[in-house]
PDB file of C-alpha atoms and ligand atoms in Angstrom:
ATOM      1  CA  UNK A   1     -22.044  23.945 -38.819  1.00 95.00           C
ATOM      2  CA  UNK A   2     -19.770  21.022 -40.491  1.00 98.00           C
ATOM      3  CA  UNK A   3     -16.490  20.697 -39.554  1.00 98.00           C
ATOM      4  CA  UNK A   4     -13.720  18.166 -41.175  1.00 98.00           C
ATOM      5  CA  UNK A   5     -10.486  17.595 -39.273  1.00 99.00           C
ATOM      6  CA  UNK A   6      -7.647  16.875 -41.442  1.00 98.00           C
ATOM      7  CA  UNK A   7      -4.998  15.059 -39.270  1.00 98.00           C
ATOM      8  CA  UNK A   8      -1.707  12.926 -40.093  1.00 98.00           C
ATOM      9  CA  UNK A   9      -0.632  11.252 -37.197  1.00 98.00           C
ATOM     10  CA  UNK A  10      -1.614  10.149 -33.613  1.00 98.00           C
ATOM     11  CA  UNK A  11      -4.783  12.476 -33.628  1.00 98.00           C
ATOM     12  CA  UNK A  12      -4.706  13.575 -29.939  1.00 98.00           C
ATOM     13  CA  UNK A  13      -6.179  16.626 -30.820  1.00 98.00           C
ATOM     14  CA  UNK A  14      -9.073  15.330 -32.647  1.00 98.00           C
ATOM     15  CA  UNK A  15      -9.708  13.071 -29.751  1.00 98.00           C
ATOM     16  CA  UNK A  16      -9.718  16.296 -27.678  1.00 98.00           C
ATOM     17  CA  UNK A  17     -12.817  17.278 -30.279  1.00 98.00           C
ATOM     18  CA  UNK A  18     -14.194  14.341 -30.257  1.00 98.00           C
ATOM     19  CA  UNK A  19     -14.568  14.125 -27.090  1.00 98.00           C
ATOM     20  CA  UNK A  20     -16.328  17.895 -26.531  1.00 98.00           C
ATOM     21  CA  UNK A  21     -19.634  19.287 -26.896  1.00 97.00           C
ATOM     22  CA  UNK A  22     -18.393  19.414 -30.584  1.00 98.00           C
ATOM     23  CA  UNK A  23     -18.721  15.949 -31.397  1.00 98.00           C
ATOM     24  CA  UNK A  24     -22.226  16.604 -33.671  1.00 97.00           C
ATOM     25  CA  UNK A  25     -20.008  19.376 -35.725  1.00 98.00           C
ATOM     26  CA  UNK A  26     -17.213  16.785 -37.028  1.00 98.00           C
ATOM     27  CA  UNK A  27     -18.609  15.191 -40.244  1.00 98.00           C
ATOM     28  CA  UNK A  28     -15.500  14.302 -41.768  1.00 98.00           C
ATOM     29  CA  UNK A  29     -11.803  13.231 -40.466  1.00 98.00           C
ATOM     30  CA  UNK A  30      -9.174  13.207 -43.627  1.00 98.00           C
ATOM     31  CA  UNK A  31      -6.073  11.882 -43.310  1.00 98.00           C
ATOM     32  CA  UNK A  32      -3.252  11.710 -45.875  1.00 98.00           C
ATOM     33  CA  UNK A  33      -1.729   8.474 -44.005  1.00 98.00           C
ATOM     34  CA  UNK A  34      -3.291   5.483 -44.013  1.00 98.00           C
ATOM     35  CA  UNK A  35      -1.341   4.509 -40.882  1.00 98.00           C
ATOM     36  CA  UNK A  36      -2.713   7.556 -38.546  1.00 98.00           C
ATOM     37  CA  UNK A  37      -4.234   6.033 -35.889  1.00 98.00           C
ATOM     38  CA  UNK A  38      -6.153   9.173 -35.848  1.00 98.00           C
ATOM     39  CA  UNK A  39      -7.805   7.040 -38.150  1.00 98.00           C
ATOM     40  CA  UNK A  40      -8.877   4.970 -35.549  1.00 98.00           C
ATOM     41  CA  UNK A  41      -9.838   7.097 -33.204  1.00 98.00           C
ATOM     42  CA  UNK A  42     -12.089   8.532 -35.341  1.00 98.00           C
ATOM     43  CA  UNK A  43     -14.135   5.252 -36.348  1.00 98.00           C
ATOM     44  CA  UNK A  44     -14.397   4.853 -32.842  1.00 98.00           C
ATOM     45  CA  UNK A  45     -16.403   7.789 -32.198  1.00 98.00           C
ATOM     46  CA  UNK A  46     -18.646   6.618 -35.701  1.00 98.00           C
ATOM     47  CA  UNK A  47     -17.134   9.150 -37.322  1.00 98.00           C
ATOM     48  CA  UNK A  48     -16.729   9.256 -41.326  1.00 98.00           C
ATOM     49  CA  UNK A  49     -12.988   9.011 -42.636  1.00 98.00           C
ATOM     50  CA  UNK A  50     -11.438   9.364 -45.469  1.00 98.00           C
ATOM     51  CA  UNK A  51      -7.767   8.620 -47.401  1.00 98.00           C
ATOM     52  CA  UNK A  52      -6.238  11.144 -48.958  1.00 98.00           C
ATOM     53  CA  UNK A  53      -3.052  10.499 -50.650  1.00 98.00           C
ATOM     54  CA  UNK A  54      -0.802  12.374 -52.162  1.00 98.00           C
ATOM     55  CA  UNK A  55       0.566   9.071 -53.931  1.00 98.00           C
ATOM     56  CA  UNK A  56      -2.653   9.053 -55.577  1.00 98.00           C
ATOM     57  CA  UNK A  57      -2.067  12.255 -57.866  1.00 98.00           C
ATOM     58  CA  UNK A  58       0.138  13.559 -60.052  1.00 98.00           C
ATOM     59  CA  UNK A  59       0.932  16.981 -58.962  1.00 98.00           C
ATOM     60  CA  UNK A  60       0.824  18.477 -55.300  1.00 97.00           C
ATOM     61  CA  UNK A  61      -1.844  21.383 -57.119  1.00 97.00           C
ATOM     62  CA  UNK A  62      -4.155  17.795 -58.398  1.00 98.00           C
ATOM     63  CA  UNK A  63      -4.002  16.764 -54.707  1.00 98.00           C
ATOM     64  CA  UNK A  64      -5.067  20.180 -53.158  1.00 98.00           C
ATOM     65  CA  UNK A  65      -7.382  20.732 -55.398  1.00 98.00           C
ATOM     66  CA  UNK A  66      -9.324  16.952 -54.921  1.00 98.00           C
ATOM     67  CA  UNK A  67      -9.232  18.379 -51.529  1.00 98.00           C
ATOM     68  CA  UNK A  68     -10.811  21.073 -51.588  1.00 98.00           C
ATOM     69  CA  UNK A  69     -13.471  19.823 -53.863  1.00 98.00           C
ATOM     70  CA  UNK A  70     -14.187  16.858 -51.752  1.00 98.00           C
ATOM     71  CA  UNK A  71     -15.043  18.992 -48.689  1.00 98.00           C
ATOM     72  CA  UNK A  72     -16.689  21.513 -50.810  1.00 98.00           C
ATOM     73  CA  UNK A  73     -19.207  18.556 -52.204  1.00 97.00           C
ATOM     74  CA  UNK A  74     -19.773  17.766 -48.126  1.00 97.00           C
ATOM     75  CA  UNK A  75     -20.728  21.169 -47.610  1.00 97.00           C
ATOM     76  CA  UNK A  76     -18.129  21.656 -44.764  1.00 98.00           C
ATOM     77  CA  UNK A  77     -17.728  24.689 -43.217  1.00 98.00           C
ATOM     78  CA  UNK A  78     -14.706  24.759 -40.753  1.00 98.00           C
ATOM     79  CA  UNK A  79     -11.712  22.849 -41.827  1.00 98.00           C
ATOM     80  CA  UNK A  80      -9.449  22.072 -38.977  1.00 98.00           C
ATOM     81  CA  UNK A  81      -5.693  21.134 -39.379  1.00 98.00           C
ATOM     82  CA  UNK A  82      -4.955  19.258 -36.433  1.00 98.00           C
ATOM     83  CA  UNK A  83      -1.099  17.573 -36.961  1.00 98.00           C
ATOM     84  CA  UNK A  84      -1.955  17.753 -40.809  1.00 98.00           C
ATOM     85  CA  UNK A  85       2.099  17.242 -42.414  1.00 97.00           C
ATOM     86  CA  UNK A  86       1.295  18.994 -46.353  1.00 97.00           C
ATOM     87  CA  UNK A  87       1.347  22.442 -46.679  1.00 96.00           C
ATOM     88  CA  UNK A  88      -1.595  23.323 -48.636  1.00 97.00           C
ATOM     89  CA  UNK A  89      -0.922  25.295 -51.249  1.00 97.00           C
ATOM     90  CA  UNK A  90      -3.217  28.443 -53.511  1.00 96.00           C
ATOM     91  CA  UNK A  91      -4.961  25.783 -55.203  1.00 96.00           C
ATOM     92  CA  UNK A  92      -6.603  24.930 -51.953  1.00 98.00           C
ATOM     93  CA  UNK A  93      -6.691  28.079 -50.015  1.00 97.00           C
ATOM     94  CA  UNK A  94      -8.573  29.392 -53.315  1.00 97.00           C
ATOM     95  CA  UNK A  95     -10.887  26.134 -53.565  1.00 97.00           C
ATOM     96  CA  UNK A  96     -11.807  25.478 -50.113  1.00 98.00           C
ATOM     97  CA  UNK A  97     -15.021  26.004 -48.090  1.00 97.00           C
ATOM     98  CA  UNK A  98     -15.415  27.891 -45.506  1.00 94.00           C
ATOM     99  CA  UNK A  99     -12.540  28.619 -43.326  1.00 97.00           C
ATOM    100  CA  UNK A 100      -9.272  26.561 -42.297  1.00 98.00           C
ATOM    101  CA  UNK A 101      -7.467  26.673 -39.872  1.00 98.00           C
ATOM    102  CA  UNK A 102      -4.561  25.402 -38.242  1.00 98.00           C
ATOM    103  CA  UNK A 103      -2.959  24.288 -34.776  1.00 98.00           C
ATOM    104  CA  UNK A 104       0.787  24.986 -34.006  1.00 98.00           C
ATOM    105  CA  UNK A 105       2.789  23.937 -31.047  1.00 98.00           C
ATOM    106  CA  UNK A 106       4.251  27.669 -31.122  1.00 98.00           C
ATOM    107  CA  UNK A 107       3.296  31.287 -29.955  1.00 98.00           C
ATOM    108  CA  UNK A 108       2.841  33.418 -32.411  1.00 98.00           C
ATOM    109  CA  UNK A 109       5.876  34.565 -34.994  1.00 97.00           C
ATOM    110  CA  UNK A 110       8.168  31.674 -33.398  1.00 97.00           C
ATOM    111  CA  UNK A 111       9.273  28.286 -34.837  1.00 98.00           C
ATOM    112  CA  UNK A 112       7.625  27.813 -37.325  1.00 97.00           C
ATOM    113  CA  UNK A 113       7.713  24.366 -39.436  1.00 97.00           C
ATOM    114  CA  UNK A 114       8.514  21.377 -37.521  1.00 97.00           C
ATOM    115  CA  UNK A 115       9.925  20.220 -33.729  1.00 98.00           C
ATOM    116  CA  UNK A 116       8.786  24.029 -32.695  1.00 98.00           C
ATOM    117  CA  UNK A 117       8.521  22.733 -29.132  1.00 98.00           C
ATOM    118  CA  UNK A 118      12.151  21.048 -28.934  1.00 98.00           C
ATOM    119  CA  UNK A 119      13.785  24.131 -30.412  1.00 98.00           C
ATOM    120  CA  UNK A 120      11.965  26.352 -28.004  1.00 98.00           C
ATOM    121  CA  UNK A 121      13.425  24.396 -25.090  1.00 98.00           C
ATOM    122  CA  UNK A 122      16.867  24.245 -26.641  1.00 98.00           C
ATOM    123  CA  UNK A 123      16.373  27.650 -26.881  1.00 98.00           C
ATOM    124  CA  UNK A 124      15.686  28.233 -23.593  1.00 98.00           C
ATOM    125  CA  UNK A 125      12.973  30.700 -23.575  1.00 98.00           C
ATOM    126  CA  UNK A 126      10.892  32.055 -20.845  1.00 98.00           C
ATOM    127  CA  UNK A 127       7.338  30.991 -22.102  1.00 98.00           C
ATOM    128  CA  UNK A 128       7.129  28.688 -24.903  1.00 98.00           C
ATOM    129  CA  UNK A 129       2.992  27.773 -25.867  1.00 98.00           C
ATOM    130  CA  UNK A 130       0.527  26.680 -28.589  1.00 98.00           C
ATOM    131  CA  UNK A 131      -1.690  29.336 -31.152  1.00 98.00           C
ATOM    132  CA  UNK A 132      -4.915  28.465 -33.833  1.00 98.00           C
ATOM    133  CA  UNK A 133      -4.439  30.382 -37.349  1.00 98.00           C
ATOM    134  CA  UNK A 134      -6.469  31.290 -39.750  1.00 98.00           C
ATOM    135  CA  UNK A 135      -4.524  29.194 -42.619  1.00 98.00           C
ATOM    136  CA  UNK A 136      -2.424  31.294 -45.610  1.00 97.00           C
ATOM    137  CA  UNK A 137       0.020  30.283 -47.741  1.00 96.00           C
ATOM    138  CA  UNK A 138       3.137  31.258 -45.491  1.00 96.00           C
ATOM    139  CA  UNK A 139       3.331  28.113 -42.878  1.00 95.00           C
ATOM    140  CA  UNK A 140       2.409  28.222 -39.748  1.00 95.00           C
ATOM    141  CA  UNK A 141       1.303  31.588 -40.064  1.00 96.00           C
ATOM    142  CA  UNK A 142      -2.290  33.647 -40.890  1.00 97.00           C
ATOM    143  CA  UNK A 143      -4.578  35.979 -38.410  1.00 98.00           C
ATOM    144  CA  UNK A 144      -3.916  34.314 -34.329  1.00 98.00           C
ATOM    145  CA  UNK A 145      -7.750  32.969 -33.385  1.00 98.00           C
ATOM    146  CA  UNK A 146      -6.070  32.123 -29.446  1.00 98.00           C
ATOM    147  CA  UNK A 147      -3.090  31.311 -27.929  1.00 98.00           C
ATOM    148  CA  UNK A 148      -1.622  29.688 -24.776  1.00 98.00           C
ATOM    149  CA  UNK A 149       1.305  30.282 -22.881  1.00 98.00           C
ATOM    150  CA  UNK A 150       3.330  27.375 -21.134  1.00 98.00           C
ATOM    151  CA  UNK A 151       6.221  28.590 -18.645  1.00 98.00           C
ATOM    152  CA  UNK A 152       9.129  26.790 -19.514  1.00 97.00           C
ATOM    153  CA  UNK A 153      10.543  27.620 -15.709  1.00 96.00           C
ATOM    154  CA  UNK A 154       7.863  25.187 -14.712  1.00 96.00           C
ATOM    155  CA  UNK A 155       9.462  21.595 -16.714  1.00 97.00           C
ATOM    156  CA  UNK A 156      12.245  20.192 -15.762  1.00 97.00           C
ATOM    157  CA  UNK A 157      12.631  18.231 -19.118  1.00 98.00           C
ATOM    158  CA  UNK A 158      11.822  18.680 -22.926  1.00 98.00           C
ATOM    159  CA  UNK A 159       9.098  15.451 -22.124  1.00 98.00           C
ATOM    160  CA  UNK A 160       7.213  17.451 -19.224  1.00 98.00           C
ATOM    161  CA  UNK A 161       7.365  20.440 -21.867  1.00 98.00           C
ATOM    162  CA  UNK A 162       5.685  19.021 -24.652  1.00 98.00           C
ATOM    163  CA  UNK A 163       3.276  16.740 -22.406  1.00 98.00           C
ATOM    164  CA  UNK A 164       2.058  20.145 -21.201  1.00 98.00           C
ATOM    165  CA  UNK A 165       2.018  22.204 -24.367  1.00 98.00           C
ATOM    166  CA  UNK A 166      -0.135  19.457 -26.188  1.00 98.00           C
ATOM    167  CA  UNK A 167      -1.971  19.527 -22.809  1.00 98.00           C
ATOM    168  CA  UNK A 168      -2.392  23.243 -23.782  1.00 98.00           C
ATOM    169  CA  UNK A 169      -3.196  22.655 -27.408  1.00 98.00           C
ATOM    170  CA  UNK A 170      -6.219  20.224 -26.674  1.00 98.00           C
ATOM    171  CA  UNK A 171      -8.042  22.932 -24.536  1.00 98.00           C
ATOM    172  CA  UNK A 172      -7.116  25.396 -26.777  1.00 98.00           C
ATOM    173  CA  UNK A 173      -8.642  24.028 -30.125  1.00 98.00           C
ATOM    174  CA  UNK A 174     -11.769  22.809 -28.329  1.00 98.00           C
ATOM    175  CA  UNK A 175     -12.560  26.563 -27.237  1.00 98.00           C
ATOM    176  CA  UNK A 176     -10.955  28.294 -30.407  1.00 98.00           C
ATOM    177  CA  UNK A 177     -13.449  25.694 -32.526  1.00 98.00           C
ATOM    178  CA  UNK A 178     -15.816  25.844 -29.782  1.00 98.00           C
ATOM    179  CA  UNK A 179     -16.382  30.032 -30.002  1.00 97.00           C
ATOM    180  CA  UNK A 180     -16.457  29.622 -34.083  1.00 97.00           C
ATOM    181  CA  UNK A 181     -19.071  27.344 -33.767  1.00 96.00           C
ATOM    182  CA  UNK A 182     -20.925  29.264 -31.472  1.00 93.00           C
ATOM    183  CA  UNK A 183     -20.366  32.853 -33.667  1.00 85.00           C
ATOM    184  CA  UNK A 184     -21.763  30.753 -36.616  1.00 75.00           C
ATOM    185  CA  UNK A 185     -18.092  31.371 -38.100  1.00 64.00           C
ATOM    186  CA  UNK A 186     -19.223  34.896 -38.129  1.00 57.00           C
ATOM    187  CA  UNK A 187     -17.247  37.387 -39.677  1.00 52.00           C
ATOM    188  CA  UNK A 188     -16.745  36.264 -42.975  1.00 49.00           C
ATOM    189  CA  UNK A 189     -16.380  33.406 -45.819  1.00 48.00           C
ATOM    190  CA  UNK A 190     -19.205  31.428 -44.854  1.00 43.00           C
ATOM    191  CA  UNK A 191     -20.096  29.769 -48.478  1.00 38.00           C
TER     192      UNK A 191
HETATM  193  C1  GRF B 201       0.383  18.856 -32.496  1.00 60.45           C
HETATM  194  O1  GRF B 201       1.449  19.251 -31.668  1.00 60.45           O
HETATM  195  C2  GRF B 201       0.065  19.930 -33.497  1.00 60.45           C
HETATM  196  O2  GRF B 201       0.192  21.213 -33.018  1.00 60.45           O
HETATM  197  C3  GRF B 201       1.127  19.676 -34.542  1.00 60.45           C
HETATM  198  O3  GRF B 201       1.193  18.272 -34.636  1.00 60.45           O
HETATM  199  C4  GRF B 201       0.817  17.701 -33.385  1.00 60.45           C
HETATM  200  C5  GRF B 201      -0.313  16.750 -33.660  1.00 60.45           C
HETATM  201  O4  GRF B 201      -0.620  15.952 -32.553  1.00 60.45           O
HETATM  202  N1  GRF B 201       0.816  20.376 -35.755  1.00 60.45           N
HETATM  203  P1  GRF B 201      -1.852  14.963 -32.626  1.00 60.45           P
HETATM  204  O5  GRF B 201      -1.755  14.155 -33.913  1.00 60.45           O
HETATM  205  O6  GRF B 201      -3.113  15.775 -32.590  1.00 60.45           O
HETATM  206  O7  GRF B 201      -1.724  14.090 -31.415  1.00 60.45           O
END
């Protein structure tokens, strides 16, 4: 099983990957900044990176669909969005290997798009969490592979919040990966 992580930013959660029982899965990190120190987090573990920016195409459809064909040619067959900032688009979700999906810092159905943690807590509901999607075009969105639920009752501030719910989202995409990996993917769209 190949997996490529497609990250943005920081990269906590591909750390949290990294450092798993998963490490022999990730074949590819992609990031669409060149300063993510993802980036570096990822040569670190000797893991193979690559640039992806949309400054280098025309059209948001040319960059989706370079994409998709360069994880295609590696063969990858679980694409993990892990603080990936582009919404990928039909050309993609038509083009792509295998499956992709998606972390949010959300339950299911709520705040979607960005700063879902800070407008939970403004919000002040109950149980605010973290979910893995299957990936479709509506953001932030698609079939709910696993979930975790953070009391909010149990933070005193919006920092002890989201220390906690990314605390939630790294255990949470390590088993979520960790059971698709071990079904072989399963159900369907293995290519
Ligand atoms: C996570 O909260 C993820 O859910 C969201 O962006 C953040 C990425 O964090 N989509 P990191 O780059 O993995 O540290």
């Amino acid at each position: 099983m190949k997996i490529a992580v497609l990250i943005s930013g920081n990269g906590s959660n591909l750390q949290a990957l990294l450092d798993s029982e998963l490490r022999p899965h990730i074949v590819l990190v992609v990031s669409n900044r060149e300063e993510a120190y993802g980036l570096k987090r990822a040569a670190e573990a000797g893991c193979p990176t690559q640039l992806h920016l949309r400054g280098d195409f025309e059209t948001r459809e040319a960059f989706d669909r370079q994409l998709a064909f360069l994880l295609r040619e590696q063969q990858i067959d679980l694409i993990v969005l892990a603080g990936w900032m582009h919404i990928l688009g039909e050309q993609y979700l038509s083009e792509a290997p295998g499956r992709t999906i998606n972390l949010h810092p959300a339950l299911p159905g709520r705040y979607p798009g960005l700063h879902a943690i800070q407008r939970a807590w403004e919000d002040k509901v109950e149980v605010a969490g973290c979910m893995v999607h299957e990936v479709i075009l509506e953001v932030d969105a698609g079939q709910v592979l696993g979930v975790r639920e953070v009391l909010l009752s149990d933070h005193r501030t919006l920092e002890s919040l989201e220390a906690a719910v990314h605390r939630a989202e790294h255990e949470l995409l390590v088993d979520v990966v960790s059971e698709l990996v071990g079904g072989g993917l399963e159900q369907n769209e293995l290519t």
